[in-house]
mmCIF file of C-alpha atoms in Angstrom:
data_model
loop_
_atom_site.group_PDB
_atom_site.id
_atom_site.type_symbol
_atom_site.label_atom_id
_atom_site.label_comp_id
_atom_site.label_asym_id
_atom_site.label_seq_id
_atom_site.Cartn_x
_atom_site.Cartn_y
_atom_site.Cartn_z
ATOM 1 C CA MET A 1 -97.619 45.599 -63.698
ATOM 2 C CA LYS A 2 -96.010 48.563 -64.764
ATOM 3 C CA LYS A 3 -97.429 51.276 -66.736
ATOM 4 C CA ASN A 4 -94.729 51.460 -69.147
ATOM 5 C CA PHE A 5 -95.210 47.853 -70.201
ATOM 6 C CA ILE A 6 -99.161 48.189 -70.434
ATOM 7 C CA CYS A 7 -99.051 51.300 -72.393
ATOM 8 C CA ASN A 8 -96.201 50.366 -74.621
ATOM 9 C CA PHE A 9 -96.730 46.988 -75.506
ATOM 10 C CA ILE A 10 -98.347 47.841 -78.659
ATOM 11 C CA LEU A 11 -96.447 50.949 -79.091
ATOM 12 C CA SER A 12 -94.395 49.824 -81.985
ATOM 13 C CA GLY A 13 -97.498 48.889 -84.140
ATOM 14 C CA LEU A 14 -99.686 51.646 -82.940
ATOM 15 C CA LEU A 15 -97.517 54.729 -83.004
ATOM 16 C CA LEU A 16 -97.350 54.700 -86.818
ATOM 17 C CA PHE A 17 -100.877 55.251 -86.897
ATOM 18 C CA SER A 18 -101.639 57.181 -83.676
ATOM 19 C CA PRO A 19 -102.433 60.856 -83.895
ATOM 20 C CA LEU A 20 -99.137 61.323 -81.825
ATOM 21 C CA SER A 21 -97.024 59.742 -84.557
ATOM 22 C CA MET A 22 -95.388 63.148 -85.085
ATOM 23 C CA PHE A 23 -94.864 63.695 -81.603
ATOM 24 C CA ALA A 24 -91.540 63.744 -80.410
ATOM 25 C CA GLN A 25 -90.249 60.702 -78.165
ATOM 26 C CA ARG A 26 -88.046 63.170 -76.224
ATOM 27 C CA VAL A 27 -89.119 65.670 -73.828
ATOM 28 C CA ASP A 28 -87.407 68.972 -73.729
ATOM 29 C CA SER A 29 -86.285 69.737 -70.203
ATOM 30 C CA ASN A 30 -86.371 73.361 -70.819
ATOM 31 C CA LEU A 31 -90.098 73.297 -70.899
ATOM 32 C CA PRO A 32 -92.278 73.895 -67.637
ATOM 33 C CA TRP A 33 -92.727 70.864 -65.550
ATOM 34 C CA SER A 34 -96.656 70.871 -66.268
ATOM 35 C CA VAL A 35 -95.933 70.436 -69.895
ATOM 36 C CA ARG A 36 -93.065 67.831 -69.545
ATOM 37 C CA MET A 37 -95.437 65.580 -67.532
ATOM 38 C CA VAL A 38 -98.110 65.965 -70.150
ATOM 39 C CA GLU A 39 -95.730 64.953 -72.930
ATOM 40 C CA SER A 40 -94.381 62.019 -71.000
ATOM 41 C CA GLU A 41 -97.855 60.653 -70.259
ATOM 42 C CA MET A 42 -98.564 60.940 -74.109
ATOM 43 C CA ILE A 43 -95.694 59.222 -74.899
ATOM 44 C CA ARG A 44 -96.140 56.335 -72.317
ATOM 45 C CA CYS A 45 -99.773 56.102 -73.504
ATOM 46 C CA PRO A 46 -100.133 57.224 -77.043
ATOM 47 C CA GLU A 47 -104.032 56.547 -77.092
ATOM 48 C CA SER A 48 -105.493 58.720 -74.405
ATOM 49 C CA TRP A 49 -107.871 55.472 -73.574
ATOM 50 C CA GLN A 50 -104.832 53.790 -72.333
ATOM 51 C CA LEU A 51 -104.169 56.163 -69.473
ATOM 52 C CA ASP A 52 -104.861 54.558 -65.732
ATOM 53 C CA PHE A 53 -102.967 51.380 -67.011
ATOM 54 C CA GLN A 54 -105.865 50.480 -69.023
ATOM 55 C CA PRO A 55 -105.653 47.507 -71.752
ATOM 56 C CA LYS A 56 -109.259 48.270 -72.836
ATOM 57 C CA LEU A 57 -111.771 51.002 -72.796
ATOM 58 C CA LYS A 58 -113.027 52.449 -69.288
ATOM 59 C CA TRP A 59 -114.997 55.169 -68.173
ATOM 60 C CA ASP A 60 -113.694 56.199 -64.734
ATOM 61 C CA TYR A 61 -112.407 59.061 -62.771
ATOM 62 C CA CYS A 62 -108.719 58.635 -63.496
ATOM 63 C CA HIS A 63 -109.127 59.559 -67.183
ATOM 64 C CA GLY A 64 -111.131 62.790 -66.192
ATOM 65 C CA LEU A 65 -108.377 63.775 -63.734
ATOM 66 C CA GLU A 66 -105.547 63.506 -66.016
ATOM 67 C CA LEU A 67 -107.548 64.905 -69.169
ATOM 68 C CA GLN A 68 -108.836 67.784 -67.102
ATOM 69 C CA SER A 69 -105.428 68.647 -66.095
ATOM 70 C CA MET A 70 -104.076 68.248 -69.599
ATOM 71 C CA LEU A 71 -106.741 70.712 -71.174
ATOM 72 C CA ASP A 72 -105.493 73.151 -68.295
ATOM 73 C CA VAL A 73 -102.011 72.886 -69.811
ATOM 74 C CA TYR A 74 -103.552 73.374 -73.317
ATOM 75 C CA ASP A 75 -105.260 76.344 -72.225
ATOM 76 C CA ARG A 76 -102.092 77.951 -70.752
ATOM 77 C CA TYR A 77 -99.523 76.885 -73.273
ATOM 78 C CA GLY A 78 -101.362 75.767 -76.225
ATOM 79 C CA ASN A 79 -100.344 72.723 -78.447
ATOM 80 C CA ARG A 80 -103.107 71.516 -80.226
ATOM 81 C CA LYS A 81 -101.789 67.821 -79.818
ATOM 82 C CA ILE A 82 -102.886 67.983 -76.179
ATOM 83 C CA TYR A 83 -106.307 69.164 -76.931
ATOM 84 C CA ASP A 84 -106.767 66.492 -79.507
ATOM 85 C CA TYR A 85 -105.442 63.674 -77.132
ATOM 86 C CA ALA A 86 -108.307 64.710 -74.835
ATOM 87 C CA LEU A 87 -110.738 65.041 -77.491
ATOM 88 C CA ALA A 88 -109.938 61.467 -78.868
ATOM 89 C CA TYR A 89 -110.840 60.059 -75.534
ATOM 90 C CA ALA A 90 -113.991 61.801 -75.331
ATOM 91 C CA ASP A 91 -115.032 61.061 -79.154
ATOM 92 C CA THR A 92 -114.185 57.247 -78.526
ATOM 93 C CA MET A 93 -116.441 57.144 -75.076
ATOM 94 C CA VAL A 94 -119.445 59.279 -75.902
ATOM 95 C CA ASN A 95 -121.775 57.764 -78.473
ATOM 96 C CA ALA A 96 -123.773 59.950 -81.096
ATOM 97 C CA ASP A 97 -126.941 59.690 -78.828
ATOM 98 C CA GLY A 98 -125.035 60.775 -75.679
ATOM 99 C CA THR A 99 -124.766 57.467 -74.089
ATOM 100 C CA ILE A 100 -121.250 56.710 -72.686
ATOM 101 C CA LYS A 101 -119.428 53.319 -73.163
ATOM 102 C CA MET A 102 -118.787 51.524 -70.222
ATOM 103 C CA TYR A 103 -121.067 53.965 -68.027
ATOM 104 C CA LYS A 104 -123.883 52.385 -66.190
ATOM 105 C CA ARG A 105 -126.175 54.886 -64.555
ATOM 106 C CA GLU A 106 -127.832 52.358 -62.454
ATOM 107 C CA GLU A 107 -124.695 51.343 -60.717
ATOM 108 C CA TYR A 108 -124.959 54.645 -58.885
ATOM 109 C CA SER A 109 -121.203 55.227 -58.470
ATOM 110 C CA LEU A 110 -119.853 58.698 -57.734
ATOM 111 C CA ASP A 111 -116.498 57.560 -59.419
ATOM 112 C CA ARG A 112 -118.230 57.488 -62.875
ATOM 113 C CA ILE A 113 -119.308 61.331 -62.511
ATOM 114 C CA ASN A 114 -115.740 62.889 -62.354
ATOM 115 C CA SER A 115 -114.820 62.547 -65.725
ATOM 116 C CA GLY A 116 -117.813 64.591 -66.644
ATOM 117 C CA LYS A 117 -115.649 67.731 -65.728
ATOM 118 C CA PHE A 118 -113.625 67.593 -68.701
ATOM 119 C CA ILE A 119 -116.572 67.074 -71.052
ATOM 120 C CA PHE A 120 -117.628 70.560 -70.072
ATOM 121 C CA ARG A 121 -114.718 71.779 -71.865
ATOM 122 C CA ILE A 122 -114.936 69.443 -75.074
ATOM 123 C CA TYR A 123 -118.653 70.511 -75.387
ATOM 124 C CA GLU A 124 -117.527 74.013 -75.043
ATOM 125 C CA GLN A 125 -115.013 73.775 -77.758
ATOM 126 C CA THR A 126 -116.856 71.360 -80.305
ATOM 127 C CA LYS A 127 -120.680 72.277 -79.930
ATOM 128 C CA ASP A 128 -121.307 68.691 -80.347
ATOM 129 C CA GLU A 129 -124.682 68.003 -79.052
ATOM 130 C CA LYS A 130 -123.840 64.381 -77.906
ATOM 131 C CA TYR A 131 -121.524 65.781 -75.397
ATOM 132 C CA LYS A 132 -124.571 68.064 -73.843
ATOM 133 C CA LYS A 133 -126.530 64.926 -73.814
ATOM 134 C CA ALA A 134 -123.766 62.963 -71.951
ATOM 135 C CA LEU A 135 -123.458 65.738 -69.596
ATOM 136 C CA ALA A 136 -127.098 65.803 -68.881
ATOM 137 C CA LEU A 137 -126.961 61.860 -68.397
ATOM 138 C CA MET A 138 -124.548 62.135 -65.849
ATOM 139 C CA ARG A 139 -126.322 64.806 -64.005
ATOM 140 C CA SER A 140 -129.554 62.743 -64.179
ATOM 141 C CA GLN A 141 -127.743 59.984 -62.135
ATOM 142 C CA LEU A 142 -127.572 62.555 -59.185
ATOM 143 C CA ASP A 143 -131.356 62.882 -59.031
ATOM 144 C CA GLU A 144 -131.906 59.326 -58.308
ATOM 145 C CA HIS A 145 -128.475 58.520 -56.468
ATOM 146 C CA PRO A 146 -129.195 56.963 -53.083
ATOM 147 C CA ARG A 147 -128.833 59.265 -50.257
ATOM 148 C CA ASN A 148 -128.602 59.179 -46.290
ATOM 149 C CA ALA A 149 -131.201 60.898 -44.302
ATOM 150 C CA ASP A 150 -129.276 64.072 -44.275
ATOM 151 C CA GLY A 151 -129.020 64.100 -47.958
ATOM 152 C CA GLY A 152 -125.383 62.920 -48.140
ATOM 153 C CA PHE A 153 -124.792 60.545 -51.282
ATOM 154 C CA TRP A 154 -123.786 57.184 -50.906
ATOM 155 C CA HIS A 155 -120.250 56.652 -52.271
ATOM 156 C CA LYS A 156 -121.644 53.717 -54.367
ATOM 157 C CA LYS A 157 -124.825 51.895 -54.471
ATOM 158 C CA ILE A 158 -123.076 48.620 -53.338
ATOM 159 C CA TYR A 159 -121.675 50.554 -50.386
ATOM 160 C CA PRO A 160 -125.054 51.643 -48.674
ATOM 161 C CA ASN A 161 -124.924 54.324 -46.151
ATOM 162 C CA GLN A 162 -121.254 55.145 -46.761
ATOM 163 C CA VAL A 163 -119.657 58.457 -47.161
ATOM 164 C CA TRP A 164 -116.253 58.424 -48.326
ATOM 165 C CA LEU A 165 -114.130 61.586 -48.805
ATOM 166 C CA ASP A 166 -113.038 60.362 -52.155
ATOM 167 C CA GLY A 167 -116.720 60.637 -53.262
ATOM 168 C CA ILE A 168 -116.980 64.318 -52.479
ATOM 169 C CA TYR A 169 -114.345 65.022 -55.065
ATOM 170 C CA MET A 170 -115.899 62.756 -57.367
ATOM 171 C CA GLY A 171 -119.513 64.139 -57.431
ATOM 172 C CA ALA A 172 -119.570 67.636 -56.014
ATOM 173 C CA PRO A 173 -117.481 69.644 -58.205
ATOM 174 C CA PHE A 174 -119.258 68.437 -61.404
ATOM 175 C CA TYR A 175 -122.517 69.108 -59.638
ATOM 176 C CA ALA A 176 -121.444 72.725 -58.974
ATOM 177 C CA GLU A 177 -120.138 73.262 -62.536
ATOM 178 C CA TYR A 178 -123.232 71.788 -63.970
ATOM 179 C CA ALA A 179 -125.404 74.049 -61.787
ATOM 180 C CA PHE A 180 -123.384 77.260 -62.709
ATOM 181 C CA ARG A 181 -123.362 76.283 -66.514
ATOM 182 C CA ASN A 182 -127.010 75.780 -66.623
ATOM 183 C CA ASN A 183 -128.271 78.365 -64.233
ATOM 184 C CA GLN A 184 -129.626 75.616 -61.813
ATOM 185 C CA VAL A 185 -129.270 77.892 -58.852
ATOM 186 C CA ASP A 186 -131.368 75.766 -56.503
ATOM 187 C CA ASP A 187 -128.672 72.893 -56.609
ATOM 188 C CA TYR A 188 -125.982 74.969 -54.753
ATOM 189 C CA ALA A 189 -127.419 74.150 -51.553
ATOM 190 C CA ASP A 190 -127.215 70.621 -52.222
ATOM 191 C CA VAL A 191 -123.629 70.630 -53.251
ATOM 192 C CA ILE A 192 -122.769 72.694 -50.269
ATOM 193 C CA ASN A 193 -124.514 70.001 -48.062
ATOM 194 C CA GLN A 194 -122.284 67.296 -49.684
ATOM 195 C CA PHE A 195 -119.295 69.093 -47.921
ATOM 196 C CA LEU A 196 -120.640 69.955 -44.713
ATOM 197 C CA MET A 197 -122.240 66.484 -44.312
ATOM 198 C CA ALA A 198 -118.983 64.656 -44.999
ATOM 199 C CA ALA A 199 -117.182 66.804 -42.450
ATOM 200 C CA ARG A 200 -119.807 66.202 -39.705
ATOM 201 C CA HIS A 201 -119.509 62.380 -40.201
ATOM 202 C CA THR A 202 -115.564 62.079 -40.848
ATOM 203 C CA TYR A 203 -113.994 64.565 -38.423
ATOM 204 C CA ASP A 204 -112.100 63.079 -35.982
ATOM 205 C CA PRO A 205 -111.496 65.626 -32.925
ATOM 206 C CA LYS A 206 -108.992 63.489 -31.050
ATOM 207 C CA ASN A 207 -106.348 63.679 -33.930
ATOM 208 C CA ASP A 208 -107.907 66.675 -35.577
ATOM 209 C CA VAL A 209 -108.126 64.957 -38.994
ATOM 210 C CA TYR A 210 -110.846 63.623 -41.180
ATOM 211 C CA ARG A 211 -111.127 60.118 -41.502
ATOM 212 C CA HIS A 212 -111.349 58.130 -44.666
ATOM 213 C CA ALA A 213 -115.013 57.156 -44.558
ATOM 214 C CA CYS A 214 -118.077 56.785 -42.284
ATOM 215 C CA ASP A 215 -120.738 54.109 -42.374
ATOM 216 C CA VAL A 216 -123.633 56.048 -41.166
ATOM 217 C CA SER A 217 -125.509 52.874 -40.260
ATOM 218 C CA ARG A 218 -122.428 51.522 -38.103
ATOM 219 C CA LYS A 219 -122.917 48.039 -39.869
ATOM 220 C CA GLU A 220 -119.746 47.588 -41.545
ATOM 221 C CA ARG A 221 -116.805 45.706 -39.662
ATOM 222 C CA TRP A 222 -114.521 48.685 -40.584
ATOM 223 C CA ALA A 223 -116.757 51.233 -38.894
ATOM 224 C CA ASP A 224 -116.318 52.298 -35.320
ATOM 225 C CA PRO A 225 -119.559 51.016 -33.551
ATOM 226 C CA VAL A 226 -120.186 54.305 -31.827
ATOM 227 C CA THR A 227 -119.016 57.057 -34.631
ATOM 228 C CA GLY A 228 -119.398 54.877 -37.698
ATOM 229 C CA GLN A 229 -116.013 56.122 -39.061
ATOM 230 C CA SER A 230 -113.113 54.061 -40.319
ATOM 231 C CA LYS A 231 -110.249 53.552 -38.490
ATOM 232 C CA HIS A 232 -107.687 56.092 -40.110
ATOM 233 C CA SER A 233 -106.887 59.250 -41.782
ATOM 234 C CA TRP A 234 -105.789 58.319 -45.418
ATOM 235 C CA GLY A 235 -103.485 60.910 -47.182
ATOM 236 C CA ARG A 236 -105.167 60.517 -50.539
ATOM 237 C CA ALA A 237 -108.840 60.698 -49.231
ATOM 238 C CA MET A 238 -107.832 64.019 -47.350
ATOM 239 C CA GLY A 239 -106.168 65.025 -50.918
ATOM 240 C CA TRP A 240 -109.539 64.482 -52.659
ATOM 241 C CA TYR A 241 -111.452 66.455 -50.180
ATOM 242 C CA ALA A 242 -109.180 69.318 -50.299
ATOM 243 C CA MET A 243 -109.208 69.381 -54.103
ATOM 244 C CA ALA A 244 -112.851 69.140 -54.159
ATOM 245 C CA PHE A 245 -113.261 72.466 -52.148
ATOM 246 C CA VAL A 246 -111.004 74.392 -54.300
ATOM 247 C CA ASP A 247 -112.437 73.146 -57.699
ATOM 248 C CA ALA A 248 -116.190 73.327 -56.596
ATOM 249 C CA LEU A 249 -115.709 76.867 -54.886
ATOM 250 C CA ASP A 250 -114.849 78.001 -58.552
ATOM 251 C CA PHE A 251 -118.767 77.611 -59.287
ATOM 252 C CA ILE A 252 -120.394 78.669 -56.088
ATOM 253 C CA PRO A 253 -121.377 82.171 -55.863
ATOM 254 C CA LYS A 254 -120.119 84.131 -52.834
ATOM 255 C CA HIS A 255 -123.506 85.045 -51.542
ATOM 256 C CA GLU A 256 -124.841 81.443 -51.354
ATOM 257 C CA ALA A 257 -125.710 80.332 -47.919
ATOM 258 C CA GLY A 258 -123.408 77.811 -46.393
ATOM 259 C CA ARG A 259 -120.313 78.755 -48.625
ATOM 260 C CA ASP A 260 -118.850 80.379 -45.570
ATOM 261 C CA SER A 261 -119.179 77.138 -43.555
ATOM 262 C CA MET A 262 -117.236 75.634 -46.495
ATOM 263 C CA LEU A 263 -114.363 77.978 -46.294
ATOM 264 C CA VAL A 264 -114.274 77.315 -42.432
ATOM 265 C CA ILE A 265 -113.840 73.492 -43.080
ATOM 266 C CA PHE A 266 -111.145 74.205 -45.749
ATOM 267 C CA ASN A 267 -109.240 76.366 -43.606
ATOM 268 C CA LYS A 268 -109.285 73.648 -40.889
ATOM 269 C CA ILE A 269 -108.032 71.138 -43.495
ATOM 270 C CA ALA A 270 -105.148 73.613 -44.574
ATOM 271 C CA SER A 271 -104.169 73.878 -40.843
ATOM 272 C CA GLN A 272 -104.135 69.957 -40.642
ATOM 273 C CA ILE A 273 -101.965 69.912 -43.935
ATOM 274 C CA LYS A 274 -99.634 72.251 -42.313
ATOM 275 C CA ARG A 275 -99.361 70.453 -39.315
ATOM 276 C CA LEU A 276 -98.899 67.085 -40.608
ATOM 277 C CA GLN A 277 -96.224 68.195 -43.321
ATOM 278 C CA ASP A 278 -92.802 66.259 -42.724
ATOM 279 C CA SER A 279 -90.405 69.130 -41.614
ATOM 280 C CA LYS A 280 -87.439 67.599 -43.722
ATOM 281 C CA THR A 281 -89.044 66.741 -47.010
ATOM 282 C CA GLY A 282 -91.868 69.038 -47.285
ATOM 283 C CA LEU A 283 -94.095 65.974 -47.954
ATOM 284 C CA TRP A 284 -97.081 63.699 -46.592
ATOM 285 C CA TYR A 285 -97.415 60.239 -45.276
ATOM 286 C CA GLN A 286 -99.752 57.655 -46.533
ATOM 287 C CA VAL A 287 -101.443 57.366 -43.176
ATOM 288 C CA LEU A 288 -101.970 60.742 -41.808
ATOM 289 C CA ASP A 289 -102.715 60.007 -38.200
ATOM 290 C CA LYS A 290 -99.762 57.733 -38.198
ATOM 291 C CA SER A 291 -97.074 60.166 -39.756
ATOM 292 C CA GLY A 292 -93.572 58.819 -39.108
ATOM 293 C CA ALA A 293 -94.735 55.442 -37.653
ATOM 294 C CA PRO A 294 -93.016 52.204 -38.700
ATOM 295 C CA GLY A 295 -93.866 51.068 -42.200
ATOM 296 C CA ASN A 296 -95.469 54.467 -43.067
ATOM 297 C CA TYR A 297 -94.124 56.055 -46.023
ATOM 298 C CA LEU A 298 -94.172 59.518 -47.827
ATOM 299 C CA GLU A 299 -96.654 59.271 -50.647
ATOM 300 C CA SER A 300 -96.913 61.169 -53.918
ATOM 301 C CA SER A 301 -100.632 61.228 -54.556
ATOM 302 C CA CYS A 302 -101.774 63.092 -51.288
ATOM 303 C CA SER A 303 -98.605 65.134 -51.310
ATOM 304 C CA THR A 304 -99.528 66.629 -54.797
ATOM 305 C CA MET A 305 -103.096 67.000 -53.933
ATOM 306 C CA PHE A 306 -102.235 69.025 -50.784
ATOM 307 C CA VAL A 307 -99.879 71.167 -52.662
ATOM 308 C CA TYR A 308 -102.275 71.855 -55.467
ATOM 309 C CA SER A 309 -105.186 72.699 -53.032
ATOM 310 C CA LEU A 310 -102.651 75.044 -51.085
ATOM 311 C CA PHE A 311 -101.653 77.016 -53.960
ATOM 312 C CA LYS A 312 -105.087 77.357 -55.474
ATOM 313 C CA GLY A 313 -106.469 78.154 -51.974
ATOM 314 C CA VAL A 314 -104.060 81.105 -51.485
ATOM 315 C CA ARG A 315 -104.409 82.373 -55.255
ATOM 316 C CA LYS A 316 -108.277 82.438 -54.701
ATOM 317 C CA GLY A 317 -108.194 83.994 -51.218
ATOM 318 C CA TYR A 318 -109.738 80.925 -49.477
ATOM 319 C CA ILE A 319 -106.766 80.684 -46.934
ATOM 320 C CA ASP A 320 -104.135 82.946 -45.511
ATOM 321 C CA LYS A 321 -101.137 83.920 -47.569
ATOM 322 C CA SER A 322 -98.682 82.241 -45.001
ATOM 323 C CA TYR A 323 -99.957 78.840 -46.529
ATOM 324 C CA LEU A 324 -98.037 79.628 -49.651
ATOM 325 C CA GLU A 325 -94.879 78.899 -47.791
ATOM 326 C CA VAL A 326 -96.067 75.187 -46.977
ATOM 327 C CA ALA A 327 -96.998 74.713 -50.693
ATOM 328 C CA VAL A 328 -93.684 75.948 -51.936
ATOM 329 C CA LYS A 329 -91.940 73.592 -49.420
ATOM 330 C CA GLY A 330 -94.119 70.626 -50.621
ATOM 331 C CA TYR A 331 -93.620 71.434 -54.151
ATOM 332 C CA LYS A 332 -89.919 71.416 -54.039
ATOM 333 C CA GLY A 333 -90.016 68.293 -51.915
ATOM 334 C CA ILE A 334 -91.955 66.645 -54.839
ATOM 335 C CA LEU A 335 -89.470 67.422 -57.193
ATOM 336 C CA ASP A 336 -86.651 66.355 -55.101
ATOM 337 C CA ASN A 337 -88.097 63.299 -53.748
ATOM 338 C CA PHE A 338 -90.656 61.880 -56.386
ATOM 339 C CA ILE A 339 -89.679 63.071 -59.826
ATOM 340 C CA GLU A 340 -87.377 61.051 -61.979
ATOM 341 C CA VAL A 341 -86.216 61.894 -65.548
ATOM 342 C CA ASP A 342 -84.841 59.453 -68.025
ATOM 343 C CA LYS A 343 -82.240 59.967 -70.841
ATOM 344 C CA ASN A 344 -84.788 61.195 -73.133
ATOM 345 C CA GLY A 345 -86.350 63.428 -70.745
ATOM 346 C CA VAL A 346 -89.341 61.562 -70.115
ATOM 347 C CA VAL A 347 -90.656 62.567 -66.656
ATOM 348 C CA SER A 348 -92.155 60.041 -63.932
ATOM 349 C CA ILE A 349 -93.577 60.391 -60.488
ATOM 350 C CA THR A 350 -92.914 57.766 -58.176
ATOM 351 C CA LYS A 351 -94.180 55.954 -54.935
ATOM 352 C CA ALA A 352 -98.164 56.377 -55.305
ATOM 353 C CA CYS A 353 -100.541 54.081 -53.539
ATOM 354 C CA ALA A 354 -102.289 52.333 -56.322
ATOM 355 C CA VAL A 355 -105.486 52.110 -54.718
ATOM 356 C CA ALA A 356 -107.059 51.913 -51.150
ATOM 357 C CA GLY A 357 -110.507 51.438 -50.129
ATOM 358 C CA LEU A 358 -112.986 49.917 -47.571
ATOM 359 C CA GLY A 359 -115.132 46.805 -47.530
ATOM 360 C CA GLY A 360 -115.937 44.978 -50.701
ATOM 361 C CA LYS A 361 -115.988 41.550 -51.834
ATOM 362 C CA VAL A 362 -112.276 40.936 -50.975
ATOM 363 C CA TYR A 363 -112.681 42.740 -47.723
ATOM 364 C CA ARG A 364 -110.685 45.677 -46.849
ATOM 365 C CA SER A 365 -110.510 46.481 -43.167
ATOM 366 C CA GLY A 366 -108.877 49.654 -43.224
ATOM 367 C CA ASP A 367 -106.542 49.110 -40.608
ATOM 368 C CA TYR A 368 -102.888 50.437 -40.571
ATOM 369 C CA ASP A 369 -101.487 47.395 -42.071
ATOM 370 C CA TYR A 370 -103.821 47.532 -44.765
ATOM 371 C CA TYR A 371 -103.030 50.933 -45.928
ATOM 372 C CA ILE A 372 -99.121 50.688 -45.829
ATOM 373 C CA ASN A 373 -99.110 47.284 -47.627
ATOM 374 C CA GLU A 374 -101.229 48.438 -50.683
ATOM 375 C CA THR A 375 -99.334 48.320 -54.108
ATOM 376 C CA ILE A 376 -96.959 51.047 -54.633
ATOM 377 C CA ARG A 377 -96.505 52.274 -58.213
ATOM 378 C CA ASN A 378 -95.040 54.879 -60.525
ATOM 379 C CA ASN A 379 -96.960 57.162 -62.763
ATOM 380 C CA ASP A 380 -100.244 56.562 -61.310
ATOM 381 C CA PRO A 381 -102.688 58.992 -62.488
ATOM 382 C CA LYS A 382 -103.835 59.934 -59.114
ATOM 383 C CA ALA A 383 -100.274 61.434 -58.716
ATOM 384 C CA VAL A 384 -99.959 62.445 -62.472
ATOM 385 C CA GLY A 385 -102.918 64.876 -62.594
ATOM 386 C CA PRO A 386 -102.274 66.601 -59.417
ATOM 387 C CA PHE A 387 -98.814 67.106 -60.127
ATOM 388 C CA ILE A 388 -99.638 68.808 -63.383
ATOM 389 C CA LEU A 389 -102.280 71.011 -61.606
ATOM 390 C CA ALA A 390 -99.645 71.824 -58.750
ATOM 391 C CA SER A 391 -97.131 72.611 -61.481
ATOM 392 C CA LEU A 392 -99.539 74.977 -63.222
ATOM 393 C CA GLU A 393 -100.183 76.916 -59.967
ATOM 394 C CA TRP A 394 -96.276 77.116 -59.431
ATOM 395 C CA GLU A 395 -96.076 78.288 -62.799
ATOM 396 C CA ARG A 396 -98.585 80.756 -62.463
ATOM 397 C CA LEU A 397 -96.701 81.987 -59.378
ATOM 398 C CA GLN A 398 -93.491 82.349 -61.181
ATOM 399 C CA ASP A 399 -95.261 84.813 -63.733
ATOM 400 C CA VAL A 400 -96.355 86.908 -61.077
ATOM 401 C CA LYS A 401 -92.947 87.082 -59.648
ATOM 402 C CA VAL A 402 -91.516 88.134 -63.095
ATOM 403 C CA ILE A 403 -94.048 90.765 -63.338
ATOM 404 C CA VAL A 404 -93.174 92.300 -59.857
ATOM 405 C CA ASN A 405 -89.772 92.167 -60.576
ATOM 406 C CA ARG A 406 -89.960 94.132 -63.797
ATOM 407 C CA LYS A 407 -91.555 97.147 -62.095
#
């Protein structure tokens, strides 16, 4: 089912009463790409709870990913409507006592933690105590979240002993930011361990990539009986992992033991991204260790995630400046191959894998055919959010060039 249908089936009735009723239904092509994508999403989904193709309220990582990126656009360019759009979701989902609609702490799912990151910003702006309580509630999940013997969080309670690269992004940057904002300095070591642990469990030396996940108990059918690793390196899993580094490092002090090991791993990831980049388009494949194989395809969510991570990594000095060339080529490839603009200027990003996982009730084997046959759709938030973030990095880079050219 297409996002345009889900978000717009109530448009004619809702828009008259929406906070966005005064928001233009056309997007100015002269605006920066980050702003154009934000405005396009707000047109597609006039209520922020409708993001991620949702017909009803949901608390999950995709809303947090998009709304966090939108707040970054608001911080850079202004426009109160963008902030109000993010605030509306927070205000709808967070109750007066700090509990969160549709959030069940006892599920122990790292996916439910990611949306907490944009709540930091909402609390900072509003000073409403309900948001502070909500943040504390999500942080308390990590105190009791099930772990493996080496301290690594399980991806979810229903996936015992499993470490997924996706989960590092879902939990670790929030964990790091909470520690930073609340002066919980003893937590940094645990945050760092999540990154190092995931690298140990998922690194595949034969192909020099990080595989999607590992079952430390080696019991799952998808797990290698010796290593416990899943069968392939999934592009978006690597993308989540890369973004987790550049976002968590913002909050981990430079003197913290183990931070240098994080940088070593992130540099390895950057080298893998460079090596696996498609030479013709500048993009990346759905299944990285089978790049160019029959049936494999260039995928937008991993491509946008890689470009954002490289741009920010160079800007922050985490990786060598030579990676800027890789990022620029990738960003231009995204614009040339994935971005479409309709007659009203509304921007879409195409060819995103809707979802991919391992195990579960409807069992996902994680073999090659599984990954390449999952649903592909347009305007998936897992491509939209990183595209906005990558565009902001590109736009910041253009500012630097303008300053240099004026000297």
